[in-house]
Coordinates of C-alpha atoms and ligand atoms in Angstrom, one line a residue:
M1 CA 122.8 80.9 93.6
R2 CA 119.3 81.0 92.4
I3 CA 118.4 81.9 95.8
V4 CA 120.9 84.4 96.1
A5 CA 120.1 86.2 93.0
A6 CA 116.2 86.0 93.9
L7 CA 116.9 87.8 97.5
L8 CA 119.4 90.3 95.8
H9 CA 116.2 90.8 93.1
L10 CA 113.8 91.4 96.2
C11 CA 116.3 93.8 97.8
L12 CA 116.4 95.9 94.8
C13 CA 112.6 96.1 94.3
A14 CA 111.4 96.0 98.2
T15 CA 110.4 99.7 98.7
A16 CA 109.5 100.5 102.5
A17 CA 106.6 103.1 102.9
V18 CA 105.9 104.9 105.5
S19 CA 106.2 103.4 109.1
T20 CA 103.2 104.9 111.4
D21 CA 102.1 103.4 114.8
G22 CA 104.3 100.0 114.6
S23 CA 103.0 99.2 110.9
T24 CA 105.0 99.3 107.7
E25 CA 103.7 98.7 104.1
T26 CA 106.0 97.4 101.5
T27 CA 106.0 96.6 98.2
L28 CA 107.3 93.8 96.5
K29 CA 107.8 92.5 93.1
A30 CA 108.8 89.0 92.3
A31 CA 109.1 86.9 88.9
P32 CA 107.4 83.7 88.4
G33 CA 110.3 81.3 90.1
D34 CA 111.5 83.3 92.5
I35 CA 112.0 83.0 96.1
A36 CA 110.1 86.1 97.9
L37 CA 110.7 87.0 101.6
L38 CA 108.0 89.0 102.6
P39 CA 109.4 91.1 105.9
C40 CA 107.1 91.8 109.0
Y41 CA 108.9 93.2 112.0
T42 CA 112.1 94.6 110.7
A43 CA 112.7 97.6 113.3
G44 CA 114.8 95.6 115.8
N45 CA 116.4 92.2 116.6
V46 CA 113.1 90.5 118.3
T47 CA 111.4 87.3 117.7
P48 CA 107.7 87.8 117.6
S49 CA 106.0 85.0 119.7
L50 CA 103.1 84.4 117.1
T51 CA 102.9 85.4 113.3
T52 CA 99.8 85.5 111.2
W53 CA 100.1 86.3 107.5
M54 CA 96.9 86.8 105.6
K55 CA 96.6 87.6 101.8
N56 CA 93.4 89.2 101.0
E57 CA 91.8 89.1 104.3
R58 CA 92.3 85.6 104.5
E59 CA 95.0 83.5 106.7
V60 CA 97.2 81.8 104.6
V61 CA 99.9 80.9 107.3
V62 CA 100.6 80.8 110.7
G63 CA 104.1 80.6 112.6
G64 CA 105.1 81.0 116.3
G65 CA 108.3 82.7 117.4
G66 CA 111.5 80.5 117.3
R67 CA 109.3 77.1 117.2
G68 CA 108.2 77.9 113.4
G69 CA 111.9 77.1 112.4
P70 CA 112.8 77.0 108.6
A71 CA 110.1 76.1 106.7
P72 CA 110.2 72.3 105.7
A73 CA 111.4 71.6 102.1
E74 CA 107.6 70.2 100.9
R75 CA 105.9 73.8 101.9
R76 CA 106.1 76.4 99.7
L77 CA 105.0 79.0 102.2
A78 CA 106.6 79.3 105.5
V79 CA 107.0 81.9 108.3
L80 CA 110.6 82.3 109.3
H81 CA 111.8 82.4 112.9
D82 CA 111.7 86.4 112.7
G83 CA 108.4 86.3 111.4
S84 CA 108.9 87.0 107.7
L85 CA 107.1 85.1 105.2
N86 CA 109.2 82.9 102.8
I87 CA 107.3 81.9 99.2
R88 CA 109.5 79.3 97.1
G89 CA 108.7 79.2 93.8
V90 CA 106.6 82.1 93.1
M91 CA 103.9 81.4 90.9
P92 CA 101.2 83.4 89.0
G93 CA 98.6 84.1 91.5
D94 CA 100.8 84.6 94.5
E95 CA 100.7 88.3 93.8
G96 CA 98.0 90.2 96.4
S97 CA 97.9 92.3 99.4
Y98 CA 99.7 90.4 102.3
L99 CA 99.1 91.5 106.1
C100 CA 101.3 90.1 108.8
N101 CA 100.0 90.1 112.3
A102 CA 103.2 89.6 114.8
T103 CA 103.0 89.6 118.8
L104 CA 106.1 90.9 120.0
P105 CA 107.5 90.4 123.5
G106 CA 105.6 92.5 126.4
N107 CA 102.2 91.6 124.4
H108 CA 102.7 94.5 121.7
T109 CA 101.4 93.8 118.5
F110 CA 102.6 94.6 115.4
Q111 CA 101.0 94.8 111.9
A112 CA 103.0 95.1 108.6
R113 CA 101.4 95.0 104.7
V114 CA 103.3 93.8 101.8
L115 CA 102.2 94.2 98.4
L116 CA 103.4 91.5 96.4
Q117 CA 103.5 91.6 92.6
V118 CA 104.1 89.0 90.3
T119 CA 105.3 89.9 87.3
S120 CA 107.7 89.0 84.3
G121 CA 108.7 89.8 81.1
P122 CA 108.4 91.4 78.6
E123 CA 110.2 88.6 77.0
S124 CA 110.8 86.8 73.3
V125 CA 109.7 90.2 71.4
S126 CA 109.6 89.4 67.8
T127 CA 108.5 91.3 64.8
S128 CA 108.0 90.0 61.2
I129 CA 107.5 92.6 58.6
T130 CA 106.3 91.5 55.0
S131 CA 106.6 91.7 52.2
T132 CA 110.1 92.4 52.3
T133 CA 113.8 91.4 51.3
T134 CA 116.3 90.8 53.9
L135 CA 120.1 92.5 53.1
S136 CA 123.0 90.8 54.5
N137 CA 123.2 93.2 57.4
G138 CA 119.6 92.6 58.6
T139 CA 118.0 95.7 57.0
L140 CA 114.8 95.2 54.8
Y141 CA 113.8 96.8 51.7
T142 CA 110.6 96.6 49.9
K143 CA 109.4 98.4 46.7
K144 CA 107.6 101.5 46.9
G145 CA 103.7 100.8 46.4
S146 CA 103.9 97.4 48.2
L147 CA 101.6 96.4 50.9
V148 CA 103.9 96.0 54.1
S149 CA 102.2 94.4 57.1
F150 CA 104.1 94.9 61.0
N151 CA 103.5 92.2 63.6
C152 CA 105.2 92.1 66.9
S153 CA 104.6 89.8 69.5
A154 CA 105.6 89.2 73.0
S155 CA 105.2 88.0 76.4
S156 CA 104.6 89.6 79.8
Y157 CA 103.0 88.7 83.1
P158 CA 100.7 89.8 83.9
S159 CA 99.9 92.0 81.2
Q160 CA 101.6 94.4 78.5
R161 CA 101.2 97.1 76.4
L162 CA 103.1 96.9 72.9
T163 CA 103.6 100.0 70.9
W164 CA 104.7 100.4 67.1
A165 CA 106.9 103.4 66.6
F166 CA 108.5 104.7 63.3
R167 CA 111.8 106.8 63.4
G168 CA 112.4 108.2 59.9
A169 CA 114.0 111.0 58.2
S170 CA 111.4 113.7 59.0
S171 CA 110.0 112.1 62.3
S172 CA 111.9 111.6 65.8
N173 CA 110.2 108.8 67.0
D174 CA 106.3 108.6 66.3
S175 CA 104.3 106.2 68.4
L176 CA 102.2 104.5 65.3
V177 CA 99.9 102.4 66.9
S178 CA 99.8 100.8 70.8
A179 CA 97.5 98.3 72.4
S180 CA 97.4 96.0 75.2
G181 CA 97.4 92.2 74.1
S182 CA 100.2 89.5 73.1
W183 CA 100.6 90.7 69.5
L184 CA 100.2 93.9 67.5
D185 CA 99.9 94.2 64.0
F186 CA 99.6 97.1 61.5
R187 CA 99.8 97.7 57.6
I188 CA 101.1 100.1 55.3
E189 CA 99.2 100.2 52.3
N190 CA 101.2 101.6 49.0
V191 CA 104.3 102.2 50.8
Q192 CA 106.2 105.3 50.1
P193 CA 109.6 106.8 50.4
G194 CA 108.7 109.0 53.5
D195 CA 107.5 105.2 55.1
Q196 CA 111.9 104.4 55.1
G197 CA 113.0 104.2 58.4
V198 CA 113.8 102.1 61.6
Y199 CA 110.4 100.7 63.3
S200 CA 110.6 99.5 66.8
C201 CA 108.3 97.3 68.6
R202 CA 108.3 98.1 72.2
A203 CA 106.8 95.8 74.6
E204 CA 105.9 97.2 78.4
N205 CA 104.9 95.0 81.1
T206 CA 101.9 97.1 82.5
V207 CA 103.0 96.3 86.4
S208 CA 106.5 96.3 86.3
H209 CA 106.9 99.1 83.5
E210 CA 110.1 97.1 82.2
T211 CA 110.3 97.3 78.9
A212 CA 111.8 95.7 75.9
N213 CA 112.3 96.8 72.2
K214 CA 113.0 95.3 68.8
S215 CA 114.0 97.4 65.9
T216 CA 114.2 97.1 62.1
E217 CA 115.4 99.1 59.3
L218 CA 113.2 99.2 56.2
L219 CA 114.5 100.7 53.2
V220 CA 111.7 101.6 50.3
Y221 CA 113.4 101.1 46.9
Y222 CA 111.8 102.4 44.1
V223 CA 112.7 102.5 40.2
P224 CA 110.8 104.5 37.7
D225 CA 108.9 103.1 34.8
R226 CA 110.8 105.0 32.0
H227 CA 113.7 103.9 30.6
P228 CA 117.4 106.0 31.5
D229 CA 118.0 109.1 29.2
C230 CA 120.6 108.9 26.8
M231 CA 122.0 112.4 25.7
W232 CA 124.5 114.0 23.8
A233 CA 126.5 117.1 24.6
P234 CA 129.3 118.5 22.6
V235 CA 132.7 119.1 24.0
S236 CA 134.6 122.1 23.7
D237 CA 137.4 119.6 21.7
S238 CA 135.3 119.4 18.6
T239 CA 137.3 115.8 17.7
H240 CA 135.3 114.5 20.7
V241 CA 131.7 113.9 21.7
Q242 CA 130.3 113.2 25.0
F243 CA 127.6 110.8 25.7
T244 CA 125.6 110.9 29.2
C245 CA 123.3 108.5 30.4
T246 CA 121.2 109.4 33.3
W247 CA 118.2 107.8 35.6
H248 CA 117.4 109.8 37.9
G249 CA 114.6 109.0 40.7
V250 CA 115.9 105.7 41.7
Y251 CA 117.0 104.6 45.0
P252 CA 119.2 103.2 45.5
M253 CA 121.7 104.2 43.0
P254 CA 121.4 102.1 39.8
G255 CA 124.4 100.7 37.9
L256 CA 125.0 102.3 34.6
R257 CA 127.2 101.0 31.9
W258 CA 127.9 102.0 28.0
G259 CA 127.7 99.3 26.0
D260 CA 127.1 95.5 26.8
H261 CA 130.4 94.8 28.4
G262 CA 131.9 95.7 31.3
L263 CA 131.2 96.6 34.7
F264 CA 128.4 99.0 35.9
Q265 CA 129.2 101.5 37.8
V266 CA 126.8 102.7 40.8
T267 CA 125.9 106.2 39.5
D268 CA 122.7 107.7 38.2
S269 CA 124.5 109.6 35.7
L270 CA 127.5 108.4 33.5
S271 CA 129.2 109.9 30.7
M272 CA 131.3 108.6 27.9
T273 CA 133.9 110.7 26.1
L274 CA 134.4 109.4 22.5
N275 CA 136.7 110.3 19.9
R276 CA 134.4 111.5 16.9
S277 CA 136.4 109.8 14.5
L278 CA 135.2 106.5 16.1
L279 CA 131.5 107.2 15.3
S280 CA 129.7 106.1 12.1
D281 CA 126.6 106.6 10.1
G282 CA 124.1 103.8 11.9
Q283 CA 126.0 103.0 14.7
T284 CA 124.2 102.2 17.8
V285 CA 125.2 103.9 21.4
K286 CA 123.8 101.7 24.2
C287 CA 123.3 102.4 28.1
M288 CA 122.3 99.7 30.1
A289 CA 120.8 100.0 33.9
Q290 CA 120.6 97.7 36.7
H291 CA 118.8 97.7 39.8
Q292 CA 117.9 95.6 42.8
L293 CA 114.4 96.1 41.7
L294 CA 114.8 94.8 38.1
D295 CA 115.3 90.9 37.6
P296 CA 118.4 89.7 35.9
G297 CA 117.6 89.8 32.0
K298 CA 115.1 92.8 32.7
E299 CA 117.6 95.8 32.6
K300 CA 116.4 98.6 31.2
S301 CA 118.3 100.7 28.1
C302 CA 118.0 103.3 26.3
S303 CA 119.9 103.6 22.9
F304 CA 120.4 105.7 19.9
T305 CA 121.4 104.8 16.3
L306 CA 123.6 107.8 14.9
K307 CA 122.1 109.5 11.9
P308 CA 123.8 112.1 10.2
P309 CA 122.0 116.0 10.1
F310 CA 119.4 116.2 7.2
P311 CA 118.3 120.1 7.1
E312 CA 115.5 120.7 4.5
G313 CA 113.5 123.5 3.1
E314 CA 112.6 125.4 0.0
P315 CA 115.8 126.2 -1.7
L316 CA 114.5 129.6 -3.6
T317 CA 112.5 132.0 -1.9
A318 CA 111.5 135.6 -3.2
A319 CA 110.5 138.7 -1.5
L320 CA 109.6 142.3 -2.2
V321 CA 111.7 145.2 -0.9
A322 CA 110.6 146.9 2.3
T323 CA 108.6 143.4 3.4
D324 CA 109.6 140.7 5.9
V325 CA 110.3 137.3 4.7
T326 CA 110.8 134.1 7.0
L327 CA 113.0 131.1 5.8
S328 CA 112.4 127.9 7.2
C329 CA 114.7 124.7 7.7
T330 CA 113.4 121.6 9.1
E331 CA 116.1 119.5 10.9
A332 CA 114.4 116.3 12.0
A333 CA 116.6 113.4 10.9
S334 CA 119.7 114.0 13.1
T335 CA 120.6 111.5 16.1
P336 CA 121.6 112.9 18.4
P337 CA 120.2 116.1 17.9
A338 CA 122.1 118.7 15.7
N339 CA 122.9 122.4 16.4
T340 CA 121.3 123.9 13.3
T341 CA 122.1 127.6 12.5
W342 CA 121.4 130.2 10.0
R343 CA 124.4 131.8 8.2
K344 CA 125.0 134.6 5.6
G345 CA 126.6 134.4 2.1
L346 CA 129.3 132.1 0.8
Q347 CA 131.5 133.2 3.8
Q348 CA 128.9 131.7 6.0
D349 CA 128.7 134.7 8.4
A350 CA 127.1 134.0 11.3
I351 CA 123.6 135.5 11.7
V352 CA 123.5 137.5 15.1
P353 CA 119.6 137.7 16.2
G354 CA 118.7 141.4 16.4
S355 CA 116.3 144.2 15.0
K356 CA 117.2 142.9 11.6
Y357 CA 117.1 139.2 12.1
I358 CA 114.6 137.1 14.0
L359 CA 115.2 133.6 15.0
S360 CA 112.5 131.4 16.3
V361 CA 112.3 127.6 16.7
E362 CA 108.9 125.8 16.2
G363 CA 109.8 122.0 17.2
P364 CA 112.2 120.7 14.3
V365 CA 112.0 123.6 12.6
L366 CA 114.3 126.5 12.8
K367 CA 112.9 130.0 11.1
L368 CA 114.7 133.0 10.0
T369 CA 112.7 136.4 9.7
I370 CA 114.7 138.8 7.6
V371 CA 112.8 142.2 8.5
N372 CA 112.1 145.1 6.0
V373 CA 113.9 143.2 3.1
S374 CA 116.7 145.5 0.8
K375 CA 118.4 144.6 -2.0
D376 CA 121.4 144.1 0.0
D377 CA 119.6 141.0 1.4
E378 CA 119.6 139.0 -1.8
G379 CA 121.6 136.3 -1.9
V380 CA 122.7 132.7 -0.5
Y381 CA 121.7 131.7 2.7
F382 CA 122.6 128.4 4.6
C383 CA 120.8 126.2 7.2
R384 CA 123.8 124.6 8.9
S385 CA 123.3 121.3 10.8
E386 CA 125.9 119.9 12.5
N387 CA 125.8 116.4 15.0
P388 CA 128.7 114.5 16.3
L389 CA 128.9 112.6 13.1
A390 CA 128.8 115.3 10.5
V391 CA 127.9 118.8 9.0
S392 CA 125.2 119.0 6.4
E393 CA 123.9 122.1 4.8
L394 CA 120.7 123.4 3.0
E395 CA 121.0 126.3 0.9
V396 CA 118.4 128.8 0.2
Y397 CA 118.9 131.8 -2.4
L398 CA 116.7 135.0 -1.5
T399 CA 115.7 137.1 -4.5
V400 CA 114.4 140.7 -3.6
K401 CA 112.3 142.2 -5.9
T402 CA 111.6 146.1 -6.2
A403 CA 107.9 147.0 -6.4
A404 CA 109.0 149.4 -9.3
S405 CA 110.7 146.4 -11.4
S406 CA 107.4 144.4 -11.1
A407 CA 105.2 147.3 -12.1
Y408 CA 107.6 147.7 -14.9
T409 CA 107.4 144.1 -15.9
G410 CA 103.6 144.7 -15.8
A411 CA 103.8 147.8 -18.1
I412 CA 105.6 145.5 -20.4
I413 CA 103.6 142.6 -20.4
G414 CA 100.5 145.1 -21.2
I415 CA 102.1 146.6 -24.0
F416 CA 103.1 143.1 -25.6
I417 CA 99.5 141.8 -25.1
A418 CA 98.3 145.0 -26.7
A419 CA 100.4 144.8 -29.5
L420 CA 99.7 141.1 -30.1
I421 CA 96.0 142.0 -30.0
V422 CA 96.6 144.7 -32.6
G423 CA 98.5 142.2 -34.6
S424 CA 96.2 139.8 -34.7
A425 CA 93.7 142.0 -35.5
V426 CA 95.6 143.3 -38.6
I427 CA 96.4 139.8 -39.1
V428 CA 92.3 138.9 -39.2
A429 CA 91.5 142.1 -41.1
K430 CA 94.2 140.9 -43.6
T431 CA 92.9 137.4 -44.0
I432 CA 89.4 138.1 -44.4
Y433 CA 90.5 141.0 -47.0
S434 CA 92.6 138.3 -49.0
N435 CA 89.6 135.8 -48.7
R436 CA 86.9 138.2 -48.9
H437 CA 85.9 136.5 -52.3
R438 CA 85.4 133.0 -50.3
I439 CA 83.3 134.7 -47.3
C440 CA 80.2 135.0 -49.8
L441 CA 81.0 131.7 -51.6
G442 CA 82.9 129.2 -49.7
G443 CA 81.5 130.2 -46.2
F444 CA 83.8 130.2 -43.1
G445 CA 85.8 126.9 -43.2
Q446 CA 89.1 128.3 -44.6
L447 CA 89.0 131.4 -42.3
E448 CA 88.4 129.2 -39.2
D449 CA 91.5 127.2 -39.6
D450 CA 93.7 130.4 -39.8
R451 CA 92.1 132.0 -36.9
G452 CA 93.1 129.0 -34.6
D453 CA 96.8 129.2 -35.9
V454 CA 97.0 132.8 -34.3
L455 CA 95.2 131.7 -31.0
S456 CA 97.4 129.1 -30.5
L457 CA 100.3 131.4 -31.0
V458 CA 99.1 134.0 -28.4
E459 CA 98.5 131.3 -26.1
S460 CA 102.2 130.0 -26.2
D461 CA 103.4 133.4 -25.7
D462 CA 101.2 133.8 -22.6
E463 CA 102.9 130.8 -21.3
Q464 CA 106.4 132.6 -21.8
I465 CA 105.1 135.7 -20.0
F466 CA 104.1 133.6 -17.2
Q467 CA 107.3 132.1 -16.6
D468 CA 109.4 134.9 -16.7
A469 CA 107.1 137.1 -14.2
V470 CA 106.8 133.6 -11.5
P471 CA 109.7 131.4 -11.3
Q472 CA 108.8 127.9 -11.4
L473 CA 110.6 126.5 -7.6
P474 CA 112.1 122.9 -8.0
P475 CA 111.2 120.6 -5.3
I476 CA 112.1 120.3 -2.0
T477 CA 115.6 119.5 -1.4
N478 CA 118.7 119.7 1.2
G479 CA 122.2 120.3 1.4
H480 CA 123.2 117.1 0.0
H481 CA 121.3 118.1 -3.3
T482 CA 121.4 121.5 -3.7
T483 CA 123.6 122.8 -6.0
L484 CA 124.5 126.5 -7.0
V485 CA 123.2 125.7 -10.5
Q486 CA 119.8 125.8 -8.9
I487 CA 120.2 128.8 -7.1
H488 CA 120.9 131.3 -10.2
R489 CA 118.2 129.6 -12.0
I490 CA 116.2 132.3 -11.2
P491 CA 115.4 134.5 -13.9
S492 CA 115.5 137.8 -13.6
S493 CA 112.8 140.2 -13.9
D494 CA 114.2 142.2 -16.9
H495 CA 112.1 141.4 -20.2
E496 CA 115.6 141.7 -22.3
E497 CA 117.0 138.8 -20.7
A498 CA 114.3 136.5 -20.5
E499 CA 114.6 135.0 -23.5
T500 CA 118.1 134.0 -23.3
A501 CA 117.9 133.4 -19.5
D502 CA 115.0 130.9 -20.3
S503 CA 117.1 128.7 -22.8
S504 CA 119.9 128.6 -20.5
A505 CA 117.6 127.6 -17.4
Q506 CA 116.4 124.9 -19.8
Q507 CA 119.8 123.6 -20.3
Q508 CA 120.7 123.9 -16.2
E509 CA 117.6 122.1 -15.2
D510 CA 118.5 119.3 -17.4
T511 CA 122.2 119.2 -15.6
V512 CA 120.3 119.3 -12.2
Q513 CA 118.5 116.3 -13.2
T514 CA 121.1 114.3 -14.8
D515 CA 124.4 115.1 -12.6
E516 CA 124.9 113.4 -9.3
P517 CA 123.9 115.4 -6.4
E518 CA 127.1 117.3 -4.9
D519 CA 127.7 118.7 -2.0
L520 CA 128.7 122.1 -2.0
V521 CA 130.1 122.5 1.5
S522 CA 131.9 119.2 2.4
F523 CA 133.1 118.5 5.8
Ligands
NAG601 C1 122.3 97.8 55.5 O1 122.9 98.2 54.2 C2 122.1 99.3 53.5 C3 122.3 99.0 52.0 O2 123.5 98.5 51.9 C4 122.2 100.5 54.1 O3 121.4 101.4 53.5 C5 122.2 100.5 55.2 O4 122.3 101.6 56.1 C6 122.6 99.3 56.4 N1 122.2 99.2 57.9 C7 122.8 99.4 58.7 C8 122.5 99.1 60.0 O5 124.1 98.9 58.6
NAG602 C1 140.8 110.5 17.1 O1 141.1 109.7 16.5 C2 141.9 109.6 15.3 C3 141.7 108.7 14.6 O2 141.6 107.4 15.3 C4 143.2 110.3 15.9 O3 143.8 110.3 14.6 C5 143.1 111.1 16.7 O4 144.4 111.7 17.1 C6 142.1 111.0 18.1 N1 141.9 112.2 18.4 C7 142.5 112.4 19.8 C8 142.4 113.7 20.6 O5 142.7 111.5 20.7
NAG603 C1 113.3 149.9 5.6 O1 114.5 150.2 5.3 C2 115.0 151.2 4.7 C3 116.0 151.5 4.1 O2 116.7 150.1 3.4 C4 114.5 152.4 5.5 O3 114.6 153.9 4.7 C5 112.9 152.4 6.2 O4 112.4 153.1 7.3 C6 112.9 151.1 6.7 N1 111.2 150.8 7.2 C7 111.1 150.3 8.1 C8 109.8 150.1 8.9 O5 112.2 150.0 9.2

């Protein structure tokens, strides 16, 4: 059976070349262990009387026509009766150029040349790729940035060429490295996603040109250092809120899960819609992320602790007519971030940005600039901050003063001070006059006491005027602590009302300090 197979093999491989002047040249390929049959005279059914086979110019075996008969079992090389050379059990080293000299009946001579190639392989192509992990389907994966070493080995006789080739998303079949030898190594330092693909080692017998391949798929996994992002998005239905957890730049897809229990879903963006009434101040919302590259227990996560909004800013602002004024509101507390807007009036009309109103955001600060202020702009403004938990407001009261009213106030102050100076001069004169007998006798002791009284009177009046002209602003506050009481505390520029306003303001200030903070606008 083995012989038949070997002969068949020879028939397939033998290629008879040019036949000129009664000589032929044939190339034969045989593998070690095969039986090789090297033909001599094949043109007709004649038996050569003498056949000599030479290899590389040296005689190897001689056979007489008919007398040679089948080769004795113990001889590996034998001339068959038709002159062909039979090699049993071809071995490496049998390759070479064989020449047959045959004497045909009628004393004709005939020469035939046979080139015998002994080749084997490539066989046992094996590859190893480190440092990688094998998936159940045989595909390997490694972590982005790793050092990956590729090794291939195979065996061929007499020699082979090994080639590592790569087929990836952006390359069809690039040859990476190629060399002769029994093994071939190369490595990729800092492996990248673009190195993901199929790596094939091809072994080619340099003589027979037979090839053998071994391919391995290599995946390059990666996770970012950063944690997943927990975000909040409003839902059109205001009773619900949507939390979204995203973790992009991960391969393959991570598993995400909201909360500490339940199944991970294979996705890089996972949303969860919650009924607003299920949320509470201080509640922690957490998203867990799982990936093959993260060891169990080393899952990444993001979370936030819900906090209601808390807009802060100056509750009282004054501006001169025809100037621009900017109201500021800082919302830094809210988690998740609040939607913060400026509103006008007790009806809280939305403020539409335009030539009159300019809105700007600088980090957590939302600014409203009112252009060319007029008396109509005076009143209450709200900085309204809303997050899934709550709505909170900062009230700001804007006072608009006319240039005329301040000039008028100035004139009144001037007249008042002038009157005081004249008045005190009169008092001093009167005092001096009534004490004129002591001036000469008793010195200035009595006089200085009286003058001190006058001076302290003037000082207290000065303070009064100062309070009227420049309102003292209460400390920074916010929606929870602001009350309308404070808003109306700004004294009018009319001097006539100053006295009463001042005394009532004093009472109201006490009220602010003793009363519990009260939300004007509840939610
Ligand atoms: C093997 O499994 C991995 C991950 O499931 C997949 O990406 C890859 O395409 C699979 N390879 C083959 C050859 O099926
Ligand atoms: C939200 O929850 C509240 C209280 O549990 C319930 O009354 C309300 O119907 C829920 N809303 C929706 C849209 O499910
Ligand atoms: C400011 O407003 C007044 C009317 O309120 C107008 O007459 C004036 O032209 C405005 N000034 C500017 C600079 O727009």
